[in-house]
Every structure is written in C-alpha cells, then in structure tokens.
PDB file of C-alpha atoms in Angstrom:
ATOM      1  CA  MET O 250      20.204  15.264   7.161  1.00  0.00           C
ATOM      2  CA  LYS O 251      18.344  17.725   4.550  1.00  0.00           C
ATOM      3  CA  ARG O 252      17.125  16.042   2.293  1.00  0.00           C
ATOM      4  CA  LEU O 253      18.191  12.593   3.726  1.00  0.00           C
ATOM      5  CA  TRP O 254      14.971  10.838   1.945  1.00  0.00           C
ATOM      6  CA  LEU O 255      16.412  12.165  -1.462  1.00  0.00           C
ATOM      7  CA  ARG O 256      19.804  10.608  -0.969  1.00  0.00           C
ATOM      8  CA  ILE O 257      18.368   7.457   0.106  1.00  0.00           C
ATOM      9  CA  PHE O 258      16.424   7.273  -2.712  1.00  0.00           C
ATOM     10  CA  LEU O 259      18.601   7.977  -5.496  1.00  0.00           C
ATOM     11  CA  THR O 260      21.731   5.627  -4.364  1.00  0.00           C
ATOM     12  CA  GLY O 261      19.050   3.076  -3.916  1.00  0.00           C
ATOM     13  CA  PHE O 262      17.833   3.098  -7.132  1.00  0.00           C
ATOM     14  CA  VAL O 263      21.141   3.296  -8.585  1.00  0.00           C
ATOM     15  CA  LEU O 264      22.135   0.385  -6.892  1.00  0.00           C
ATOM     16  CA  TRP O 265      19.117  -1.563  -7.274  1.00  0.00           C
ATOM     17  CA  VAL O 266      19.553  -0.641 -11.417  1.00  0.00           C
ATOM     18  CA  ALA O 267      22.906  -1.891 -11.222  1.00  0.00           C
ATOM     19  CA  THR O 268      22.032  -5.336  -9.887  1.00  0.00           C
ATOM     20  CA  VAL O 269      19.298  -5.571 -12.403  1.00  0.00           C
ATOM     21  CA  LEU O 270      21.823  -4.708 -15.290  1.00  0.00           C
ATOM     22  CA  VAL O 271      24.416  -7.448 -13.864  1.00  0.00           C
ATOM     23  CA  THR O 272      21.978  -9.849 -12.811  1.00  0.00           C
ATOM     24  CA  GLY O 273      20.587  -9.897 -16.991  1.00  0.00           C
ATOM     25  CA  TRP O 274      23.514  -9.591 -18.274  1.00  0.00           C
ATOM     26  CA  THR O 275      25.431 -12.249 -16.612  1.00  0.00           C
ATOM     27  CA  GLY O 276      22.263 -14.544 -15.487  1.00  0.00           C
ATOM     28  CA  ASN O 277      23.921 -14.942 -12.083  1.00  0.00           C
ATOM     29  CA  SER O 278      20.479 -16.029 -10.123  1.00  0.00           C
ATOM     30  CA  ASN O 279      22.425 -15.459  -6.901  1.00  0.00           C
ATOM     31  CA  LEU O 280      21.554 -11.621  -7.282  1.00  0.00           C
ATOM     32  CA  VAL O 281      17.743 -11.907  -7.808  1.00  0.00           C
ATOM     33  CA  PRO O 282      17.156 -11.926  -3.589  1.00  0.00           C
ATOM     34  CA  THR O 283      19.029  -8.425  -3.939  1.00  0.00           C
ATOM     35  CA  VAL O 284      16.972  -7.385  -6.807  1.00  0.00           C
ATOM     36  CA  VAL O 285      13.984  -8.359  -4.630  1.00  0.00           C
ATOM     37  CA  LEU O 286      14.932  -6.744  -1.397  1.00  0.00           C
ATOM     38  CA  PHE O 287      15.850  -3.573  -3.229  1.00  0.00           C
ATOM     39  CA  GLY O 288      13.155  -3.143  -5.483  1.00  0.00           C
ATOM     40  CA  SER O 289      10.492  -3.711  -2.781  1.00  0.00           C
ATOM     41  CA  PHE O 290      12.104  -1.796   0.377  1.00  0.00           C
ATOM     42  CA  LEU O 291      13.546   1.543  -1.426  1.00  0.00           C
ATOM     43  CA  VAL O 292      10.159   3.060  -1.849  1.00  0.00           C
ATOM     44  CA  PRO O 293       8.945   2.371   1.599  1.00  0.00           C
ATOM     45  CA  VAL O 294      12.023   3.108   3.486  1.00  0.00           C
ATOM     46  CA  THR O 295      12.786   6.233   1.607  1.00  0.00           C
ATOM     47  CA  PHE O 296       8.749   7.453   2.457  1.00  0.00           C
ATOM     48  CA  VAL O 297      10.113   6.649   6.357  1.00  0.00           C
ATOM     49  CA  VAL O 298      12.844   8.636   6.269  1.00  0.00           C
ATOM     50  CA  TRP O 299      11.162  11.569   4.602  1.00  0.00           C
ATOM     51  CA  ALA O 300       8.291  11.394   7.269  1.00  0.00           C
ATOM     52  CA  TYR O 301      10.855  10.897  10.375  1.00  0.00           C
ATOM     53  CA  GLY O 302      11.803  14.556   9.314  1.00  0.00           C
ATOM     54  CA  ARG O 303       8.463  15.940   9.111  1.00  0.00           C
ATOM     55  CA  GLY O 304       7.705  17.215  12.383  1.00  0.00           C
ATOM     56  CA  ARG O 305       7.927  14.347  14.698  1.00  0.00           C
ATOM     57  CA  SER O 306       7.995  14.603  18.508  1.00  0.00           C
ATOM     58  CA  PRO O 307      10.895  13.290  20.577  1.00  0.00           C
ATOM     59  CA  ARG O 308       8.536  10.232  21.331  1.00  0.00           C
ATOM     60  CA  VAL O 309       9.238   8.773  18.326  1.00  0.00           C
ATOM     61  CA  THR O 310      13.050   7.723  18.143  1.00  0.00           C
ATOM     62  CA  VAL O 311      14.975   5.657  15.525  1.00  0.00           C
ATOM     63  CA  GLU O 312      14.401   2.680  17.352  1.00  0.00           C
ATOM     64  CA  LEU O 313      10.479   2.967  17.600  1.00  0.00           C
ATOM     65  CA  LEU O 314      10.405   3.945  13.883  1.00  0.00           C
ATOM     66  CA  PHE O 315      12.595   0.595  13.155  1.00  0.00           C
ATOM     67  CA  MET O 316      10.496  -1.664  15.543  1.00  0.00           C
ATOM     68  CA  ALA O 317       6.970   0.044  13.794  1.00  0.00           C
ATOM     69  CA  PHE O 318       8.623  -0.729  10.099  1.00  0.00           C
ATOM     70  CA  VAL O 319      10.051  -4.635  11.014  1.00  0.00           C
ATOM     71  CA  VAL O 320       8.066  -5.770  13.937  1.00  0.00           C
ATOM     72  CA  GLY O 321       4.942  -4.129  12.575  1.00  0.00           C
ATOM     73  CA  GLY O 322       5.453  -5.105   8.849  1.00  0.00           C
ATOM     74  CA  VAL O 323       5.900  -8.390   9.574  1.00  0.00           C
ATOM     75  CA  LEU O 324       3.196  -9.003  12.153  1.00  0.00           C
ATOM     76  CA  GLY O 325       0.309  -7.568   9.712  1.00  0.00           C
ATOM     77  CA  VAL O 326       1.526  -9.758   6.748  1.00  0.00           C
ATOM     78  CA  LEU O 327       1.741 -12.919   8.923  1.00  0.00           C
ATOM     79  CA  GLY O 328      -1.323 -11.835  10.582  1.00  0.00           C
ATOM     80  CA  ALA O 329      -3.455 -11.409   7.208  1.00  0.00           C
ATOM     81  CA  SER O 330      -1.694 -14.297   5.796  1.00  0.00           C
ATOM     82  CA  LEU O 331      -3.153 -16.526   8.316  1.00  0.00           C
ATOM     83  CA  LEU O 332      -7.184 -15.099   8.640  1.00  0.00           C
ATOM     84  CA  GLU O 333      -6.981 -14.892   4.662  1.00  0.00           C
ATOM     85  CA  SER O 334      -6.166 -18.366   4.436  1.00  0.00           C
ATOM     86  CA  TRP O 335      -8.933 -19.025   6.899  1.00  0.00           C
ATOM     87  CA  LEU O 336     -11.426 -16.613   6.397  1.00  0.00           C
ATOM     88  CA  ILE O 337     -11.461 -15.587   2.166  1.00  0.00           C
ATOM     89  CA  ARG O 338     -13.809 -17.959  -0.189  1.00  0.00           C
ATOM     90  CA  PRO O 339     -14.503 -16.286  -3.885  1.00  0.00           C
ATOM     91  CA  SER O 340     -17.382 -14.107  -3.553  1.00  0.00           C
ATOM     92  CA  VAL O 341     -18.721 -10.687  -4.096  1.00  0.00           C
ATOM     93  CA  LEU O 342     -17.507  -9.284  -0.734  1.00  0.00           C
ATOM     94  CA  MET O 343     -14.158 -10.931  -1.124  1.00  0.00           C
ATOM     95  CA  TYR O 344     -12.313  -7.789  -1.819  1.00  0.00           C
ATOM     96  CA  LEU O 345     -14.168  -6.005   1.008  1.00  0.00           C
ATOM     97  CA  ALA O 346     -13.120  -9.123   3.763  1.00  0.00           C
ATOM     98  CA  VAL O 347      -9.643  -8.818   2.472  1.00  0.00           C
ATOM     99  CA  GLY O 348      -9.495  -4.886   3.349  1.00  0.00           C
ATOM    100  CA  LEU O 349     -11.347  -5.480   6.592  1.00  0.00           C
ATOM    101  CA  ILE O 350      -8.440  -8.021   7.408  1.00  0.00           C
ATOM    102  CA  GLU O 351      -5.567  -6.293   6.324  1.00  0.00           C
ATOM    103  CA  GLU O 352      -6.259  -3.130   7.682  1.00  0.00           C
ATOM    104  CA  GLY O 353      -7.478  -4.533  10.981  1.00  0.00           C
ATOM    105  CA  VAL O 354      -4.177  -6.382  11.408  1.00  0.00           C
ATOM    106  CA  LYS O 355      -1.926  -3.466  10.619  1.00  0.00           C
ATOM    107  CA  LEU O 356      -3.922  -1.658  13.468  1.00  0.00           C
ATOM    108  CA  ALA O 357      -3.382  -4.211  15.724  1.00  0.00           C
ATOM    109  CA  ALA O 358       0.367  -4.522  15.184  1.00  0.00           C
ATOM    110  CA  LEU O 359       0.572  -0.451  15.335  1.00  0.00           C
ATOM    111  CA  MET O 360      -1.421  -0.650  18.763  1.00  0.00           C
ATOM    112  CA  PHE O 361       1.054  -3.306  19.893  1.00  0.00           C
ATOM    113  CA  VAL O 362       4.362  -1.407  19.114  1.00  0.00           C
ATOM    114  CA  THR O 363       3.303   1.333  20.625  1.00  0.00           C
ATOM    115  CA  ARG O 364       1.314   0.232  23.863  1.00  0.00           C
ATOM    116  CA  ARG O 365       4.127   1.697  26.083  1.00  0.00           C
ATOM    117  CA  MET O 366       3.869   5.125  24.611  1.00  0.00           C
ATOM    118  CA  PRO O 367       3.376   7.497  27.589  1.00  0.00           C
ATOM    119  CA  HIS O 368       1.909  10.230  25.622  1.00  0.00           C
ATOM    120  CA  ARG O 369       0.541  10.126  21.992  1.00  0.00           C
ATOM    121  CA  SER O 370      -0.116  12.719  19.563  1.00  0.00           C
ATOM    122  CA  ALA O 371      -2.096  12.778  16.091  1.00  0.00           C
ATOM    123  CA  ARG O 372       1.083  13.796  14.289  1.00  0.00           C
ATOM    124  CA  ASP O 373       2.919  10.776  15.607  1.00  0.00           C
ATOM    125  CA  GLY O 374       0.324   8.618  15.153  1.00  0.00           C
ATOM    126  CA  VAL O 375       0.198   9.694  11.195  1.00  0.00           C
ATOM    127  CA  ILE O 376       3.831   8.663  11.084  1.00  0.00           C
ATOM    128  CA  LEU O 377       3.870   5.431  13.205  1.00  0.00           C
ATOM    129  CA  GLY O 378       0.557   4.557  11.295  1.00  0.00           C
ATOM    130  CA  ALA O 379       2.706   5.156   8.386  1.00  0.00           C
ATOM    131  CA  THR O 380       5.960   3.289   8.933  1.00  0.00           C
ATOM    132  CA  VAL O 381       3.456   0.394   9.964  1.00  0.00           C
ATOM    133  CA  GLY O 382       1.730   0.241   6.356  1.00  0.00           C
ATOM    134  CA  PHE O 383       5.166   1.073   4.543  1.00  0.00           C
ATOM    135  CA  GLY O 384       6.627  -2.002   6.951  1.00  0.00           C
ATOM    136  CA  PHE O 385       3.374  -4.169   5.635  1.00  0.00           C
ATOM    137  CA  ALA O 386       3.806  -2.989   2.197  1.00  0.00           C
ATOM    138  CA  ALA O 387       7.342  -4.035   1.529  1.00  0.00           C
ATOM    139  CA  PHE O 388       7.426  -7.369   3.020  1.00  0.00           C
ATOM    140  CA  GLU O 389       4.054  -8.179   0.485  1.00  0.00           C
ATOM    141  CA  SER O 390       5.955  -6.192  -2.400  1.00  0.00           C
ATOM    142  CA  ALA O 391       8.667  -8.696  -1.594  1.00  0.00           C
ATOM    143  CA  GLY O 392       6.187 -11.687  -1.850  1.00  0.00           C
ATOM    144  CA  TYR O 393       4.799 -10.487  -5.593  1.00  0.00           C
ATOM    145  CA  ALA O 394       7.814  -9.654  -6.778  1.00  0.00           C
ATOM    146  CA  PHE O 395       9.189 -13.148  -5.798  1.00  0.00           C
ATOM    147  CA  ASN O 396       6.382 -15.201  -7.344  1.00  0.00           C
ATOM    148  CA  ALA O 397       6.387 -12.740 -10.642  1.00  0.00           C
ATOM    149  CA  LEU O 398       9.534 -14.246 -11.004  1.00  0.00           C
ATOM    150  CA  PHE O 399       8.600 -17.713 -12.185  1.00  0.00           C
ATOM    151  CA  THR O 400       6.650 -18.477 -15.105  1.00  0.00           C
ATOM    152  CA  SER O 401       5.844 -20.966 -17.151  1.00  0.00           C
ATOM    153  CA  GLY O 402       8.849 -20.517 -19.688  1.00  0.00           C
ATOM    154  CA  GLY O 403      11.158 -20.437 -16.818  1.00  0.00           C
ATOM    155  CA  LEU O 404      12.660 -17.474 -14.686  1.00  0.00           C
ATOM    156  CA  SER O 405      11.616 -14.268 -15.574  1.00  0.00           C
ATOM    157  CA  LEU O 406      13.618 -11.242 -14.409  1.00  0.00           C
ATOM    158  CA  GLY O 407      11.481  -8.711 -16.810  1.00  0.00           C
ATOM    159  CA  GLN O 408       8.704  -9.786 -15.228  1.00  0.00           C
ATOM    160  CA  LEU O 409       9.861  -9.102 -11.853  1.00  0.00           C
ATOM    161  CA  VAL O 410      11.363  -5.679 -12.276  1.00  0.00           C
ATOM    162  CA  GLU O 411       7.648  -4.965 -13.594  1.00  0.00           C
ATOM    163  CA  THR O 412       6.278  -6.229 -10.633  1.00  0.00           C
ATOM    164  CA  GLU O 413       8.573  -3.931  -8.685  1.00  0.00           C
ATOM    165  CA  VAL O 414       8.193  -1.151 -10.653  1.00  0.00           C
ATOM    166  CA  LEU O 415       4.612  -1.166 -10.499  1.00  0.00           C
ATOM    167  CA  ARG O 416       4.127  -1.414  -6.892  1.00  0.00           C
ATOM    168  CA  GLY O 417       6.886   0.877  -6.122  1.00  0.00           C
ATOM    169  CA  ILE O 418       5.051   3.862  -8.084  1.00  0.00           C
ATOM    170  CA  LEU O 419       1.780   2.855  -6.274  1.00  0.00           C
ATOM    171  CA  THR O 420       3.051   2.165  -2.875  1.00  0.00           C
ATOM    172  CA  PRO O 421       2.754   5.904  -1.439  1.00  0.00           C
ATOM    173  CA  VAL O 422      -0.868   5.817  -1.921  1.00  0.00           C
ATOM    174  CA  GLY O 423      -1.513   2.517  -0.480  1.00  0.00           C
ATOM    175  CA  HIS O 424      -0.606   0.989   2.451  1.00  0.00           C
ATOM    176  CA  GLY O 425       1.120   3.684   3.920  1.00  0.00           C
ATOM    177  CA  LEU O 426      -1.328   5.893   3.699  1.00  0.00           C
ATOM    178  CA  TRP O 427      -4.354   4.472   4.688  1.00  0.00           C
ATOM    179  CA  THR O 428      -2.415   3.152   8.032  1.00  0.00           C
ATOM    180  CA  ALA O 429      -1.255   6.671   8.999  1.00  0.00           C
ATOM    181  CA  ILE O 430      -4.962   7.724   8.688  1.00  0.00           C
ATOM    182  CA  LEU O 431      -5.913   4.937  10.877  1.00  0.00           C
ATOM    183  CA  GLY O 432      -2.305   5.613  13.056  1.00  0.00           C
ATOM    184  CA  GLY O 433      -3.775   9.896  13.451  1.00  0.00           C
ATOM    185  CA  VAL O 434      -7.168   8.845  14.264  1.00  0.00           C
ATOM    186  CA  LEU O 435      -5.722   5.901  16.918  1.00  0.00           C
ATOM    187  CA  PHE O 436      -3.739   8.505  18.877  1.00  0.00           C
ATOM    188  CA  SER O 437      -5.887  11.706  18.833  1.00  0.00           C
ATOM    189  CA  ALA O 438      -8.163   8.664  20.845  1.00  0.00           C
ATOM    190  CA  GLY O 439      -5.661   8.309  23.432  1.00  0.00           C
ATOM    191  CA  GLY O 440      -4.517   4.721  21.530  1.00  0.00           C
ATOM    192  CA  ARG O 441      -8.264   3.750  22.524  1.00  0.00           C
ATOM    193  CA  LEU O 442     -10.648   1.616  20.612  1.00  0.00           C
ATOM    194  CA  ALA O 443     -13.392   4.320  20.438  1.00  0.00           C
ATOM    195  CA  ASN O 444     -15.830   5.245  17.928  1.00  0.00           C
ATOM    196  CA  ARG O 445     -14.065   7.529  15.726  1.00  0.00           C
ATOM    197  CA  VAL O 446     -11.248   4.956  14.938  1.00  0.00           C
ATOM    198  CA  VAL O 447     -13.731   2.220  14.458  1.00  0.00           C
ATOM    199  CA  LEU O 448     -15.043   4.172  11.709  1.00  0.00           C
ATOM    200  CA  ALA O 449     -11.905   5.281  10.365  1.00  0.00           C
ATOM    201  CA  TYR O 450     -11.218   1.515  10.435  1.00  0.00           C
ATOM    202  CA  LEU O 451     -14.006   0.872   7.964  1.00  0.00           C
ATOM    203  CA  GLY O 452     -13.621   3.514   6.127  1.00  0.00           C
ATOM    204  CA  VAL O 453     -10.108   2.940   5.174  1.00  0.00           C
ATOM    205  CA  SER O 454     -10.958  -0.708   4.660  1.00  0.00           C
ATOM    206  CA  LEU O 455     -13.545   0.147   2.403  1.00  0.00           C
ATOM    207  CA  LEU O 456     -10.837   2.357   0.271  1.00  0.00           C
ATOM    208  CA  HIS O 457      -8.588  -0.459   0.425  1.00  0.00           C
ATOM    209  CA  ALA O 458     -11.420  -3.070  -1.082  1.00  0.00           C
ATOM    210  CA  LEU O 459     -12.235  -0.478  -3.909  1.00  0.00           C
ATOM    211  CA  TRP O 460      -8.759  -0.422  -4.683  1.00  0.00           C
ATOM    212  CA  ASP O 461      -8.378  -4.167  -4.939  1.00  0.00           C
ATOM    213  CA  SER O 462     -11.455  -4.475  -6.829  1.00  0.00           C
ATOM    214  CA  MET O 463     -11.189  -1.596  -9.280  1.00  0.00           C
ATOM    215  CA  SER O 464      -9.866  -3.674 -11.939  1.00  0.00           C
ATOM    216  CA  ALA O 465     -13.305  -5.892 -11.961  1.00  0.00           C
ATOM    217  CA  ILE O 466     -15.087  -2.420 -11.704  1.00  0.00           C
ATOM    218  CA  ALA O 467     -13.282  -1.112 -14.675  1.00  0.00           C
ATOM    219  CA  ILE O 468     -14.712  -4.442 -16.754  1.00  0.00           C
ATOM    220  CA  ALA O 469     -17.932  -4.225 -15.304  1.00  0.00           C
ATOM    221  CA  VAL O 470     -18.169  -0.664 -16.338  1.00  0.00           C
ATOM    222  CA  THR O 471     -16.195  -0.797 -19.927  1.00  0.00           C
ATOM    223  CA  LEU O 472     -19.103  -4.019 -20.545  1.00  0.00           C
ATOM    224  CA  VAL O 473     -22.068  -1.795 -19.597  1.00  0.00           C
ATOM    225  CA  LEU O 474     -20.842   1.476 -21.373  1.00  0.00           C
ATOM    226  CA  THR O 475     -19.386  -0.219 -24.522  1.00  0.00           C
ATOM    227  CA  GLY O 476     -20.729  -3.891 -24.592  1.00  0.00           C
ATOM    228  CA  ARG O 477     -22.152  -5.419 -27.742  1.00  0.00           C
ATOM    229  CA  PRO O 478     -24.990  -8.009 -27.473  1.00  0.00           C
ATOM    230  CA  TRP O 479     -22.728 -10.799 -28.682  1.00  0.00           C
ATOM    231  CA  GLN O 480     -20.677 -10.322 -25.752  1.00  0.00           C
ATOM    232  CA  PHE O 481     -23.422 -10.180 -23.284  1.00  0.00           C
ATOM    233  CA  GLU O 482     -24.809 -13.696 -25.188  1.00  0.00           C
ATOM    234  CA  GLN O 483     -21.416 -15.145 -24.920  1.00  0.00           C
ATOM    235  CA  LEU O 484     -21.269 -14.085 -20.837  1.00  0.00           C
ATOM    236  CA  ARG O 485     -24.670 -15.366 -20.868  1.00  0.00           C
ATOM    237  CA  ILE O 486     -23.675 -19.187 -21.977  1.00  0.00           C
ATOM    238  CA  GLY O 487     -20.391 -19.035 -19.653  1.00  0.00           C
ATOM    239  CA  ARG O 488     -17.578 -17.958 -22.033  1.00  0.00           C
ATOM    240  CA  VAL O 489     -15.444 -14.923 -22.091  1.00  0.00           C
ATOM    241  CA  PRO O 490     -16.047 -12.739 -25.018  1.00  0.00           C
ATOM    242  CA  HIS O 491     -13.280 -11.587 -26.807  1.00  0.00           C
ATOM    243  CA  VAL O 492     -12.933  -7.784 -26.601  1.00  0.00           C
ATOM    244  CA  THR O 493     -12.570  -4.885 -28.809  1.00  0.00           C
ATOM    245  CA  GLU O 494      -9.413  -2.593 -28.675  1.00  0.00           C
ATOM    246  CA  TRP O 495     -11.434   0.612 -28.075  1.00  0.00           C
ATOM    247  CA  GLN O 496     -12.551  -1.693 -25.092  1.00  0.00           C
ATOM    248  CA  VAL O 497      -9.077  -2.116 -23.639  1.00  0.00           C
ATOM    249  CA  HIS O 498      -8.717   1.572 -23.536  1.00  0.00           C
ATOM    250  CA  VAL O 499     -11.881   2.311 -21.877  1.00  0.00           C
ATOM    251  CA  TYR O 500     -10.900  -0.058 -19.175  1.00  0.00           C
ATOM    252  CA  THR O 501      -7.318   1.051 -18.683  1.00  0.00           C
ATOM    253  CA  LEU O 502      -8.757   4.926 -18.503  1.00  0.00           C
ATOM    254  CA  LEU O 503     -11.471   3.733 -16.133  1.00  0.00           C
ATOM    255  CA  ASN O 504      -9.101   1.376 -13.951  1.00  0.00           C
ATOM    256  CA  TRP O 505      -6.359   4.471 -13.824  1.00  0.00           C
ATOM    257  CA  ALA O 506      -9.281   7.247 -13.383  1.00  0.00           C
ATOM    258  CA  GLY O 507     -10.696   4.888 -10.056  1.00  0.00           C
ATOM    259  CA  LEU O 508      -7.259   4.488  -8.553  1.00  0.00           C
ATOM    260  CA  VAL O 509      -6.691   7.797  -8.780  1.00  0.00           C
ATOM    261  CA  VAL O 510      -9.777   9.209  -7.173  1.00  0.00           C
ATOM    262  CA  ILE O 511      -9.268   6.662  -4.334  1.00  0.00           C
ATOM    263  CA  SER O 512      -6.138   7.782  -3.952  1.00  0.00           C
ATOM    264  CA  LEU O 513      -7.362  11.807  -3.540  1.00  0.00           C
ATOM    265  CA  VAL O 514      -9.763  10.978  -1.501  1.00  0.00           C
ATOM    266  CA  ALA O 515      -7.534   9.014   0.977  1.00  0.00           C
ATOM    267  CA  LEU O 516      -4.769  11.933   0.453  1.00  0.00           C
ATOM    268  CA  GLY O 517      -7.601  14.576   1.516  1.00  0.00           C
ATOM    269  CA  TRP O 518      -8.714  12.488   4.514  1.00  0.00           C
ATOM    270  CA  LEU O 519      -4.956  12.320   5.666  1.00  0.00           C
ATOM    271  CA  TRP O 520      -4.373  16.508   5.380  1.00  0.00           C
ATOM    272  CA  SER O 521      -7.647  16.808   7.335  1.00  0.00           C
ATOM    273  CA  GLU O 522      -6.380  14.699  10.100  1.00  0.00           C
ATOM    274  CA  VAL O 523      -2.861  16.048   9.783  1.00  0.00           C
ATOM    275  CA  ARG O 524      -4.581  19.543  10.398  1.00  0.00           C
ATOM    276  CA  THR O 525      -6.435  18.862  12.858  1.00  0.00           C
ATOM    277  CA  ALA O 526      -3.243  17.490  14.618  1.00  0.00           C
ATOM    278  CA  ARG O 527      -1.442  20.543  13.892  1.00  0.00           C
ATOM    279  CA  HIS O 528      -5.053  22.333  15.495  1.00  0.00           C
ATOM    280  CA  GLU O 529      -4.693  20.603  18.250  1.00  0.00           C
ATOM    281  CA  GLN O 530      -1.137  20.912  18.977  1.00  0.00           C
ATOM    282  CA  GLY O 531      -1.693  24.793  18.665  1.00  0.00           C
ATOM    283  CA  ILE O 532      -4.259  24.510  21.434  1.00  0.00           C
ATOM    284  CA  LEU O 533      -1.905  22.859  23.572  1.00  0.00           C
ATOM    285  CA  SER O 534       1.331  24.929  23.146  1.00  0.00           C
ATOM    286  CA  GLN O 535      -0.811  28.249  23.963  1.00  0.00           C
TER     287      GLN O 535
END
C-alpha cells in the first residue's frame, strides 16, 4: 500500500498518453471518451488515494470515500448547473455568485454523504471534503474537456489534451483544496452549520471567486499599469484595443502570480485546520 497513489498516477498517466497517441495516429473517435475520462479523473483520483493514506480514522472507509467522490461529486455538479442556470446573469458580481453556489452545493453534498457518521473529527472532515471536491473537479473537467473537443474547424484532439493538462495541473489547488477546508471546519463543529462554518464557507467562496476572476483582474491591472491613451480611447467608444507584446507578458505574469497567491492562502488555511485537528486529537488521546 506504500505509495499506492504514485503507482496509480504513473500507470494512469502512461495509459492516458498511450490512448492520446493511438487516437491521434488512427483517428478513431471511439477512443475519445477514454481520453476524456482518463485525463479528467487521473489527478483527482490520485489525490483521493493519497489523502486516504494520510492518517484517517477507521470511520473513513473505502465505501464512504467512493460515495463522497461519486455521489458528492455528481450531486455538486448537478446542483451547481441548476442554480447557475437559474441565478447567474452577467454582472460585476457574477464570479462571486458562482463561488457561493459551487461551494454551497459541495458543502451540502458533503453533509448529505456523511449524514450517518456518528463521530466526526476535523481530520476526517478534511479528507472527505477533499474527496467531494475532487469528485466535483473530475466531473467538471470531463465536461470542459468534452467541450474543448469541438471547434469551428472540426474535432480537435490537441485542444482537448491542452484543456486536460491545464486543469490537471490546477486541480490540486482548486475544488479539492477549498472543500477540504470546509470539511475540516464543518467536522470540527460537529457537522452543524455553526457561525465558523458559515464564515469558512464565505471565505472559500471568496477564494473561488478570485480564482475564477483572476484573468479579468489581470487584464484590468495590466491596463492600469501599462495602458496607452489610444487604448483607453478605444475602450471608451466600445472597441477592443490591440495590445502590445509587453502587455501580454505583464498580463501573463499578473494572472499566474494571482493564482499562486490564492493557492498559498488556501494551503496556509488548510494547514492551520490540520494543525488544529492534530492538537484536538492529542488532547482527546490524553
């Protein structure tokens, strides 16, 4: 069982690469679902297996993890899709609304899946919360990868692969991380929606909103720092101005720097919750 997560990742990665190569070589569209599923689920499943070996209690069984990943992930995606179609409209607060909805449905899915647990610890909450979040990320990524396949020039395997690689790289510091924080706070509060759970929900929703809006924020900051008078004039009359090569570099730097800062804040928050859980467990064991 030691480093099982690493063996799963390497085996899955080799199979995914082989499937991509064979699909590209033969043009066999029947293999496309395999590419989508392997690419979308590989990183989330790997992290769930890794989390499973990180000091969980006997109450966190394989069956419960499976329920959290599949049922929690699907319920989260379905709930988010329905609520976003009903409530989201283009506005300045659109990304905040998305964060509130998606973190809310994942929290509700976690509470549903773990409703029969008689005893709860913050550490178990972190693991189960991360599992629900990674399940959500896996099914969401499969949708994004499927949509990336279709372009104006026909089916694009390259665009599908690029989407899966990018989302796979960012997955560990996205949905899984945010719901792990919520799970730890929820379980430390005994599974009840206490004030600190509500505050944690608002906090991770804000991180989620900042993450989703970072591209727009980077564009705005780039224009403030490097914008030319003729660019602002074009914006004033409703036209999209051309950008310079330097501005592209500044935008890219700001965008990735923002994502890194958000990730570090979330990781620091999660580490704080894990340390608190260890302290509480130490007190209970004395």
